[in-house]
Amino acid sequence: MYLQYYINENGDKVYTVKKESPLGKATESAHPVTFHFLEVYASFHDKLSASLHPYGSTTSKKVGGMSY
């Protein structure tokens, strides 16, 4: 069960767990998105940065508790 909401006749948000409002419209998710839409390009950016940098990736990596 996920928290949903719909807008009633007065323009107020009404929270529910149902997938459909009493007006017959679909409800919206009341939870925020888990990622930003620009994060879709993050892995592409990391790969591009690594390919352009002479020593590979410029971000530090932790392996076995040690930073490299």
mmCIF file with all atom_site columns, C-alpha atoms in Angstrom:
data_model
loop_
_atom_site.group_PDB
_atom_site.id
_atom_site.type_symbol
_atom_site.label_atom_id
_atom_site.label_alt_id
_atom_site.label_comp_id
_atom_site.label_asym_id
_atom_site.label_entity_id
_atom_site.label_seq_id
_atom_site.pdbx_PDB_ins_code
_atom_site.Cartn_x
_atom_site.Cartn_y
_atom_site.Cartn_z
_atom_site.occupancy
_atom_site.B_iso_or_equiv
_atom_site.pdbx_formal_charge
_atom_site.auth_seq_id
_atom_site.auth_comp_id
_atom_site.auth_asym_id
_atom_site.auth_atom_id
_atom_site.pdbx_PDB_model_num
ATOM 1  C CA . MET A 1 1  ? 0.000   0.000  0.000   1.00 0.00 ? 1  MET A CA 1
ATOM 2  C CA . TYR A 1 2  ? 1.348   3.354  -1.022  1.00 0.00 ? 2  TYR A CA 1
ATOM 3  C CA . LEU A 1 3  ? 0.044   6.732  0.014   1.00 0.00 ? 3  LEU A CA 1
ATOM 4  C CA . GLN A 1 4  ? -1.840  8.445  -2.802  1.00 0.00 ? 4  GLN A CA 1
ATOM 5  C CA . TYR A 1 5  ? -3.686  11.742 -3.117  1.00 0.00 ? 5  TYR A CA 1
ATOM 6  C CA . TYR A 1 6  ? -6.315  13.369 -5.281  1.00 0.00 ? 6  TYR A CA 1
ATOM 7  C CA . ILE A 1 7  ? -7.704  16.883 -5.575  1.00 0.00 ? 7  ILE A CA 1
ATOM 8  C CA . ASN A 1 8  ? -11.321 17.164 -4.425  1.00 0.00 ? 8  ASN A CA 1
ATOM 9  C CA . GLU A 1 9  ? -14.015 19.549 -5.700  1.00 0.00 ? 9  GLU A CA 1
ATOM 10 C CA . ASN A 1 10 ? -12.745 22.346 -3.409  1.00 0.00 ? 10 ASN A CA 1
ATOM 11 C CA . GLY A 1 11 ? -9.178  22.077 -4.723  1.00 0.00 ? 11 GLY A CA 1
ATOM 12 C CA . ASP A 1 12 ? -7.852  20.451 -1.539  1.00 0.00 ? 12 ASP A CA 1
ATOM 13 C CA . LYS A 1 13 ? -5.471  17.500 -1.480  1.00 0.00 ? 13 LYS A CA 1
ATOM 14 C CA . VAL A 1 14 ? -7.096  14.402 0.006   1.00 0.00 ? 14 VAL A CA 1
ATOM 15 C CA . TYR A 1 15 ? -4.776  11.549 0.968   1.00 0.00 ? 15 TYR A CA 1
ATOM 16 C CA . THR A 1 16 ? -5.813  7.924  0.501   1.00 0.00 ? 16 THR A CA 1
ATOM 17 C CA . VAL A 1 17 ? -4.416  4.465  -0.269  1.00 0.00 ? 17 VAL A CA 1
ATOM 18 C CA . LYS A 1 18 ? -6.896  3.847  -3.094  1.00 0.00 ? 18 LYS A CA 1
ATOM 19 C CA . LYS A 1 19 ? -5.863  3.966  -6.751  1.00 0.00 ? 19 LYS A CA 1
ATOM 20 C CA . GLU A 1 20 ? -8.982  5.879  -7.811  1.00 0.00 ? 20 GLU A CA 1
ATOM 21 C CA . SER A 1 21 ? -10.701 8.935  -6.355  1.00 0.00 ? 21 SER A CA 1
ATOM 22 C CA . PRO A 1 22 ? -14.450 9.000  -5.652  1.00 0.00 ? 22 PRO A CA 1
ATOM 23 C CA . LEU A 1 23 ? -14.735 11.160 -8.788  1.00 0.00 ? 23 LEU A CA 1
ATOM 24 C CA . GLY A 1 24 ? -13.384 8.278  -10.897 1.00 0.00 ? 24 GLY A CA 1
ATOM 25 C CA . LYS A 1 25 ? -9.986  9.858  -11.608 1.00 0.00 ? 25 LYS A CA 1
ATOM 26 C CA . ALA A 1 26 ? -6.674  8.129  -10.956 1.00 0.00 ? 26 ALA A CA 1
ATOM 27 C CA . THR A 1 27 ? -4.852  9.191  -7.791  1.00 0.00 ? 27 THR A CA 1
ATOM 28 C CA . GLU A 1 28 ? -1.282  10.514 -7.744  1.00 0.00 ? 28 GLU A CA 1
ATOM 29 C CA . SER A 1 29 ? 1.615   9.206  -5.655  1.00 0.00 ? 29 SER A CA 1
ATOM 30 C CA . ALA A 1 30 ? 2.188   11.244 -2.501  1.00 0.00 ? 30 ALA A CA 1
ATOM 31 C CA . HIS A 1 31 ? 5.830   10.150 -2.295  1.00 0.00 ? 31 HIS A CA 1
ATOM 32 C CA . PRO A 1 32 ? 8.647   12.238 -3.763  1.00 0.00 ? 32 PRO A CA 1
ATOM 33 C CA . VAL A 1 33 ? 10.622  10.833 -6.665  1.00 0.00 ? 33 VAL A CA 1
ATOM 34 C CA . THR A 1 34 ? 13.785  8.977  -5.706  1.00 0.00 ? 34 THR A CA 1
ATOM 35 C CA . PHE A 1 35 ? 16.023  10.516 -8.352  1.00 0.00 ? 35 PHE A CA 1
ATOM 36 C CA . HIS A 1 36 ? 16.340  13.689 -10.326 1.00 0.00 ? 36 HIS A CA 1
ATOM 37 C CA . PHE A 1 37 ? 15.570  13.442 -14.037 1.00 0.00 ? 37 PHE A CA 1
ATOM 38 C CA . LEU A 1 38 ? 19.107  14.597 -14.886 1.00 0.00 ? 38 LEU A CA 1
ATOM 39 C CA . GLU A 1 39 ? 20.601  11.593 -13.057 1.00 0.00 ? 39 GLU A CA 1
ATOM 40 C CA . VAL A 1 40 ? 19.764  9.554  -16.138 1.00 0.00 ? 40 VAL A CA 1
ATOM 41 C CA . TYR A 1 41 ? 22.825  11.141 -17.724 1.00 0.00 ? 41 TYR A CA 1
ATOM 42 C CA . ALA A 1 42 ? 25.122  10.701 -14.692 1.00 0.00 ? 42 ALA A CA 1
ATOM 43 C CA . SER A 1 43 ? 26.622  7.359  -15.780 1.00 0.00 ? 43 SER A CA 1
ATOM 44 C CA . PHE A 1 44 ? 27.204  8.722  -19.295 1.00 0.00 ? 44 PHE A CA 1
ATOM 45 C CA . HIS A 1 45 ? 28.956  11.761 -17.804 1.00 0.00 ? 45 HIS A CA 1
ATOM 46 C CA . ASP A 1 46 ? 31.158  9.571  -15.594 1.00 0.00 ? 46 ASP A CA 1
ATOM 47 C CA . LYS A 1 47 ? 32.173  7.390  -18.542 1.00 0.00 ? 47 LYS A CA 1
ATOM 48 C CA . LEU A 1 48 ? 32.880  10.432 -20.703 1.00 0.00 ? 48 LEU A CA 1
ATOM 49 C CA . SER A 1 49 ? 34.969  12.060 -17.963 1.00 0.00 ? 49 SER A CA 1
ATOM 50 C CA . ALA A 1 50 ? 36.966  8.855  -17.459 1.00 0.00 ? 50 ALA A CA 1
ATOM 51 C CA . SER A 1 51 ? 37.619  8.480  -21.169 1.00 0.00 ? 51 SER A CA 1
ATOM 52 C CA . LEU A 1 52 ? 38.844  12.070 -21.494 1.00 0.00 ? 52 LEU A CA 1
ATOM 53 C CA . HIS A 1 53 ? 41.015  12.072 -18.356 1.00 0.00 ? 53 HIS A CA 1
ATOM 54 C CA . PRO A 1 54 ? 44.554  10.744 -18.928 1.00 0.00 ? 54 PRO A CA 1
ATOM 55 C CA . TYR A 1 55 ? 44.529  8.665  -15.711 1.00 0.00 ? 55 TYR A CA 1
ATOM 56 C CA . GLY A 1 56 ? 40.945  7.372  -15.948 1.00 0.00 ? 56 GLY A CA 1
ATOM 57 C CA . SER A 1 57 ? 38.219  8.508  -13.605 1.00 0.00 ? 57 SER A CA 1
ATOM 58 C CA . THR A 1 58 ? 38.850  11.641 -11.561 1.00 0.00 ? 58 THR A CA 1
ATOM 59 C CA . THR A 1 59 ? 36.621  10.501 -8.688  1.00 0.00 ? 59 THR A CA 1
ATOM 60 C CA . SER A 1 60 ? 38.223  8.710  -5.758  1.00 0.00 ? 60 SER A CA 1
ATOM 61 C CA . LYS A 1 61 ? 37.186  5.116  -5.164  1.00 0.00 ? 61 LYS A CA 1
ATOM 62 C CA . LYS A 1 62 ? 37.049  3.300  -1.852  1.00 0.00 ? 62 LYS A CA 1
ATOM 63 C CA . VAL A 1 63 ? 38.300  -0.271 -1.934  1.00 0.00 ? 63 VAL A CA 1
ATOM 64 C CA . GLY A 1 64 ? 38.450  -2.241 1.307   1.00 0.00 ? 64 GLY A CA 1
ATOM 65 C CA . GLY A 1 65 ? 38.098  0.903  3.429   1.00 0.00 ? 65 GLY A CA 1
ATOM 66 C CA . MET A 1 66 ? 41.038  2.632  1.719   1.00 0.00 ? 66 MET A CA 1
ATOM 67 C CA . SER A 1 67 ? 40.628  5.580  -0.599  1.00 0.00 ? 67 SER A CA 1
ATOM 68 C CA . TYR A 1 68 ? 42.371  5.506  -3.989  1.00 0.00 ? 68 TYR A CA 1
#
